Amino acid sequence: MSHEPIDASVTREELHTRQITLQGWKRSDGLYEIEARLVDTKPFEFRPVSGDRVIGAREPIHDMGVRIVYDDTMTVRDVKAVGNALPYGECVKGPATLKSLIGLSMTKGWTAETRKRLAGAASCVHLAGLMTPMAAAAFQTMVVLRIERGEGGHGHKPNVDSCIAYSRHGELMRTRYPAFYIAKADTG
């Protein structure tokens, strides 16, 4: 995304930057990994609410990573999380809470179940917040492999109405998935 403001008539001052990076991998043992890294910085010195230390300008307040190992069915086989930079002493307990996700499927119900298992004081809000985009990136990681295996082509059932592109009334449905296309009724 551009660094230009949406409204150029308004000046702005940077106060915070959060960078989230997600990467998907195929492993030599037949499993897959999705990795996420979250880094929060400020352009000035910052003292967290605890007040016990000062974090320098552009130094990470949070620098956290999560690796989820999963199989062809999108079932979580292992989770490892680390906190390289954390604002409070109690934060070191957060990564271990993600082990509760082992055995879950990153398909339907993933977001609701991870929110339930990692809610509030049961985990770290920053790590828990990575779970939905990690599942989406894990799915995207598998797309190429599924296409190579002949899955996910014209014959598969699309996720109808999951987004604007997959609208049952849209051009994608009309041209690629005509069996699921429904012409929009003329309301005029």
mmCIF file of C-alpha atoms in Angstrom:
data_model
loop_
_atom_site.group_PDB
_atom_site.id
_atom_site.type_symbol
_atom_site.label_atom_id
_atom_site.label_comp_id
_atom_site.label_asym_id
_atom_site.label_seq_id
_atom_site.Cartn_x
_atom_site.Cartn_y
_atom_site.Cartn_z
ATOM 1 C CA MET A 1 0.000 0.000 0.000
ATOM 2 C CA SER A 2 1.147 3.481 -0.756
ATOM 3 C CA HIS A 3 2.435 5.699 2.003
ATOM 4 C CA GLU A 4 0.363 8.553 0.646
ATOM 5 C CA PRO A 5 -2.533 9.560 2.845
ATOM 6 C CA ILE A 6 -5.992 8.758 1.557
ATOM 7 C CA ASP A 7 -6.861 12.417 2.037
ATOM 8 C CA ALA A 8 -3.861 14.478 0.884
ATOM 9 C CA SER A 9 -5.319 17.629 2.431
ATOM 10 C CA VAL A 10 -4.666 16.216 5.917
ATOM 11 C CA THR A 11 -1.175 16.023 7.407
ATOM 12 C CA ARG A 12 -0.263 13.083 9.585
ATOM 13 C CA GLU A 13 2.373 11.999 12.084
ATOM 14 C CA GLU A 14 3.454 8.379 12.351
ATOM 15 C CA LEU A 15 2.772 6.922 15.794
ATOM 16 C CA HIS A 16 3.035 3.165 15.317
ATOM 17 C CA THR A 17 3.991 0.497 12.770
ATOM 18 C CA ARG A 18 2.872 -3.122 12.866
ATOM 19 C CA GLN A 19 4.387 -5.458 10.311
ATOM 20 C CA ILE A 20 2.942 -8.929 9.841
ATOM 21 C CA THR A 21 4.639 -11.367 7.499
ATOM 22 C CA LEU A 22 3.258 -14.785 6.589
ATOM 23 C CA GLN A 23 5.081 -17.485 4.627
ATOM 24 C CA GLY A 24 4.064 -21.002 3.624
ATOM 25 C CA TRP A 25 6.411 -23.945 3.169
ATOM 26 C CA LYS A 26 6.354 -27.535 1.938
ATOM 27 C CA ARG A 27 8.582 -29.749 4.072
ATOM 28 C CA SER A 28 10.697 -32.722 3.016
ATOM 29 C CA ASP A 29 8.677 -35.011 5.347
ATOM 30 C CA GLY A 30 5.403 -34.372 3.459
ATOM 31 C CA LEU A 31 4.042 -31.877 5.969
ATOM 32 C CA TYR A 32 3.589 -28.128 5.542
ATOM 33 C CA GLU A 33 4.377 -25.065 7.610
ATOM 34 C CA ILE A 34 2.892 -21.634 7.836
ATOM 35 C CA GLU A 35 4.998 -19.040 9.629
ATOM 36 C CA ALA A 36 3.909 -15.660 10.893
ATOM 37 C CA ARG A 37 5.961 -12.853 12.357
ATOM 38 C CA LEU A 38 4.547 -9.762 14.032
ATOM 39 C CA VAL A 39 6.750 -6.751 14.769
ATOM 40 C CA ASP A 40 5.499 -3.553 16.440
ATOM 41 C CA THR A 41 7.636 -0.405 16.544
ATOM 42 C CA LYS A 42 7.245 3.279 17.254
ATOM 43 C CA PRO A 43 9.236 6.096 15.605
ATOM 44 C CA PHE A 44 10.179 7.497 19.021
ATOM 45 C CA GLU A 45 11.279 6.234 22.437
ATOM 46 C CA PHE A 46 8.420 4.535 24.221
ATOM 47 C CA ARG A 47 7.811 3.522 27.825
ATOM 48 C CA PRO A 48 5.230 0.694 28.169
ATOM 49 C CA VAL A 49 2.575 1.063 30.849
ATOM 50 C CA SER A 50 4.695 -1.016 33.248
ATOM 51 C CA GLY A 51 7.222 1.818 33.166
ATOM 52 C CA ASP A 52 10.125 -0.482 33.978
ATOM 53 C CA ARG A 53 12.071 0.180 30.762
ATOM 54 C CA VAL A 54 12.302 2.427 27.739
ATOM 55 C CA ILE A 55 12.112 1.001 24.224
ATOM 56 C CA GLY A 56 14.159 2.967 21.709
ATOM 57 C CA ALA A 57 12.801 4.509 18.524
ATOM 58 C CA ARG A 58 12.202 1.795 15.878
ATOM 59 C CA GLU A 59 13.189 -0.953 18.335
ATOM 60 C CA PRO A 60 10.602 -3.730 18.524
ATOM 61 C CA ILE A 61 8.008 -3.540 21.263
ATOM 62 C CA HIS A 62 6.746 -6.901 20.030
ATOM 63 C CA ASP A 63 8.723 -9.264 17.830
ATOM 64 C CA MET A 64 6.872 -12.555 17.861
ATOM 65 C CA GLY A 65 6.842 -15.580 15.607
ATOM 66 C CA VAL A 66 4.570 -18.588 15.171
ATOM 67 C CA ARG A 67 5.128 -21.732 13.122
ATOM 68 C CA ILE A 68 2.232 -24.113 12.547
ATOM 69 C CA VAL A 69 3.023 -27.542 11.101
ATOM 70 C CA TYR A 70 0.041 -29.107 9.308
ATOM 71 C CA ASP A 71 -0.828 -31.957 6.972
ATOM 72 C CA ASP A 72 -2.746 -32.339 3.667
ATOM 73 C CA THR A 73 -6.053 -32.171 5.530
ATOM 74 C CA MET A 74 -5.052 -28.833 7.097
ATOM 75 C CA THR A 75 -4.876 -30.475 10.545
ATOM 76 C CA VAL A 76 -2.402 -28.893 12.959
ATOM 77 C CA ARG A 77 0.355 -31.328 13.858
ATOM 78 C CA ASP A 78 2.578 -28.980 15.883
ATOM 79 C CA VAL A 79 2.865 -25.336 16.900
ATOM 80 C CA LYS A 80 5.916 -23.426 17.972
ATOM 81 C CA ALA A 81 5.829 -19.782 18.993
ATOM 82 C CA VAL A 82 8.570 -17.446 20.185
ATOM 83 C CA GLY A 83 8.757 -13.971 21.612
ATOM 84 C CA ASN A 84 12.004 -12.248 20.665
ATOM 85 C CA ALA A 85 10.859 -8.879 22.026
ATOM 86 C CA LEU A 86 8.023 -8.579 24.540
ATOM 87 C CA PRO A 87 6.899 -5.554 26.545
ATOM 88 C CA TYR A 88 6.104 -7.307 29.855
ATOM 89 C CA GLY A 89 7.584 -10.166 31.850
ATOM 90 C CA GLU A 90 4.329 -12.168 31.826
ATOM 91 C CA CYS A 91 4.346 -12.185 28.017
ATOM 92 C CA VAL A 92 6.871 -15.030 27.965
ATOM 93 C CA LYS A 93 4.010 -17.408 28.898
ATOM 94 C CA GLY A 94 2.053 -16.591 25.727
ATOM 95 C CA PRO A 95 3.826 -18.779 23.157
ATOM 96 C CA ALA A 96 3.235 -22.043 25.051
ATOM 97 C CA THR A 97 -0.550 -21.471 25.027
ATOM 98 C CA LEU A 98 -0.665 -22.131 21.280
ATOM 99 C CA LYS A 99 0.055 -25.837 21.842
ATOM 100 C CA SER A 100 -3.679 -26.119 22.606
ATOM 101 C CA LEU A 101 -4.281 -25.863 18.833
ATOM 102 C CA ILE A 102 -2.630 -29.190 18.001
ATOM 103 C CA GLY A 103 -5.204 -31.497 16.420
ATOM 104 C CA LEU A 104 -7.485 -28.704 15.160
ATOM 105 C CA SER A 105 -8.346 -28.319 11.497
ATOM 106 C CA MET A 106 -7.553 -24.959 9.896
ATOM 107 C CA THR A 107 -10.738 -25.215 7.821
ATOM 108 C CA LYS A 108 -14.313 -24.356 8.804
ATOM 109 C CA GLY A 109 -14.655 -23.448 12.474
ATOM 110 C CA TRP A 110 -10.959 -22.565 12.919
ATOM 111 C CA THR A 111 -11.495 -18.899 13.749
ATOM 112 C CA ALA A 112 -14.253 -19.543 16.291
ATOM 113 C CA GLU A 113 -12.323 -22.363 17.968
ATOM 114 C CA THR A 114 -9.039 -20.451 18.173
ATOM 115 C CA ARG A 115 -10.853 -17.433 19.599
ATOM 116 C CA LYS A 116 -12.418 -19.681 22.227
ATOM 117 C CA ARG A 117 -9.188 -21.474 23.167
ATOM 118 C CA LEU A 118 -6.987 -18.379 23.149
ATOM 119 C CA ALA A 119 -9.449 -15.835 24.568
ATOM 120 C CA GLY A 120 -8.407 -13.152 27.024
ATOM 121 C CA ALA A 121 -5.993 -14.164 29.748
ATOM 122 C CA ALA A 122 -5.757 -17.709 28.328
ATOM 123 C CA SER A 123 -3.152 -16.531 25.796
ATOM 124 C CA CYS A 124 -1.516 -13.543 24.121
ATOM 125 C CA VAL A 125 -3.829 -11.300 22.125
ATOM 126 C CA HIS A 126 -1.126 -10.669 19.522
ATOM 127 C CA LEU A 127 -0.428 -14.356 18.904
ATOM 128 C CA ALA A 128 -4.142 -15.206 18.956
ATOM 129 C CA GLY A 129 -4.768 -12.464 16.394
ATOM 130 C CA LEU A 130 -2.414 -14.166 13.944
ATOM 131 C CA MET A 131 -4.479 -17.359 13.798
ATOM 132 C CA THR A 132 -7.067 -16.257 11.204
ATOM 133 C CA PRO A 133 -4.562 -14.857 8.691
ATOM 134 C CA MET A 134 -2.315 -17.886 9.279
ATOM 135 C CA ALA A 135 -5.119 -20.264 8.295
ATOM 136 C CA ALA A 136 -5.856 -18.159 5.206
ATOM 137 C CA ALA A 137 -2.178 -18.192 4.232
ATOM 138 C CA ALA A 138 -1.983 -21.951 4.883
ATOM 139 C CA PHE A 139 -4.921 -22.424 2.521
ATOM 140 C CA GLN A 140 -3.202 -20.251 -0.106
ATOM 141 C CA THR A 141 -0.030 -22.310 0.370
ATOM 142 C CA MET A 142 -1.983 -25.447 -0.507
ATOM 143 C CA VAL A 143 -3.762 -23.977 -3.569
ATOM 144 C CA VAL A 144 -0.825 -24.477 -5.931
ATOM 145 C CA LEU A 145 -0.310 -28.043 -4.727
ATOM 146 C CA ARG A 146 -4.008 -28.848 -5.143
ATOM 147 C CA ILE A 147 -4.045 -27.430 -8.659
ATOM 148 C CA GLU A 148 -0.927 -29.491 -9.515
ATOM 149 C CA ARG A 149 -2.774 -32.604 -8.287
ATOM 150 C CA GLY A 150 -5.794 -31.742 -10.428
ATOM 151 C CA GLU A 151 -7.919 -30.595 -7.490
ATOM 152 C CA GLY A 152 -9.582 -27.203 -7.280
ATOM 153 C CA GLY A 153 -10.226 -26.751 -10.990
ATOM 154 C CA HIS A 154 -13.501 -26.104 -12.769
ATOM 155 C CA GLY A 155 -15.026 -29.264 -11.309
ATOM 156 C CA HIS A 156 -14.628 -28.392 -7.623
ATOM 157 C CA LYS A 157 -17.250 -26.598 -5.577
ATOM 158 C CA PRO A 158 -16.204 -22.984 -5.027
ATOM 159 C CA ASN A 159 -16.783 -21.197 -1.753
ATOM 160 C CA VAL A 160 -19.865 -19.385 -3.064
ATOM 161 C CA ASP A 161 -20.586 -15.958 -1.547
ATOM 162 C CA SER A 162 -17.422 -16.091 0.604
ATOM 163 C CA CYS A 163 -16.330 -12.739 -0.850
ATOM 164 C CA ILE A 164 -17.222 -10.255 -3.586
ATOM 165 C CA ALA A 165 -15.231 -12.173 -6.233
ATOM 166 C CA TYR A 166 -17.043 -15.420 -5.420
ATOM 167 C CA SER A 167 -20.535 -13.861 -5.424
ATOM 168 C CA ARG A 168 -23.097 -16.235 -6.899
ATOM 169 C CA HIS A 169 -24.101 -13.306 -9.148
ATOM 170 C CA GLY A 170 -20.576 -12.395 -10.246
ATOM 171 C CA GLU A 171 -18.509 -12.777 -13.368
ATOM 172 C CA LEU A 172 -16.216 -15.421 -11.844
ATOM 173 C CA MET A 173 -19.192 -17.702 -11.144
ATOM 174 C CA ARG A 174 -20.685 -17.034 -14.576
ATOM 175 C CA THR A 175 -17.504 -17.875 -16.481
ATOM 176 C CA ARG A 176 -15.596 -20.357 -14.315
ATOM 177 C CA TYR A 177 -18.322 -22.015 -12.221
ATOM 178 C CA PRO A 178 -21.532 -21.706 -14.276
ATOM 179 C CA ALA A 179 -23.275 -24.444 -12.259
ATOM 180 C CA PHE A 180 -23.184 -22.124 -9.237
ATOM 181 C CA TYR A 181 -23.992 -18.889 -11.072
ATOM 182 C CA ILE A 182 -27.342 -17.200 -10.486
ATOM 183 C CA ALA A 183 -28.194 -14.154 -12.539
ATOM 184 C CA LYS A 184 -29.102 -11.177 -10.408
ATOM 185 C CA ALA A 185 -32.786 -10.317 -10.590
ATOM 186 C CA ASP A 186 -33.502 -7.027 -12.332
ATOM 187 C CA THR A 187 -34.670 -4.647 -9.606
ATOM 188 C CA GLY A 188 -35.300 -1.755 -11.969
#
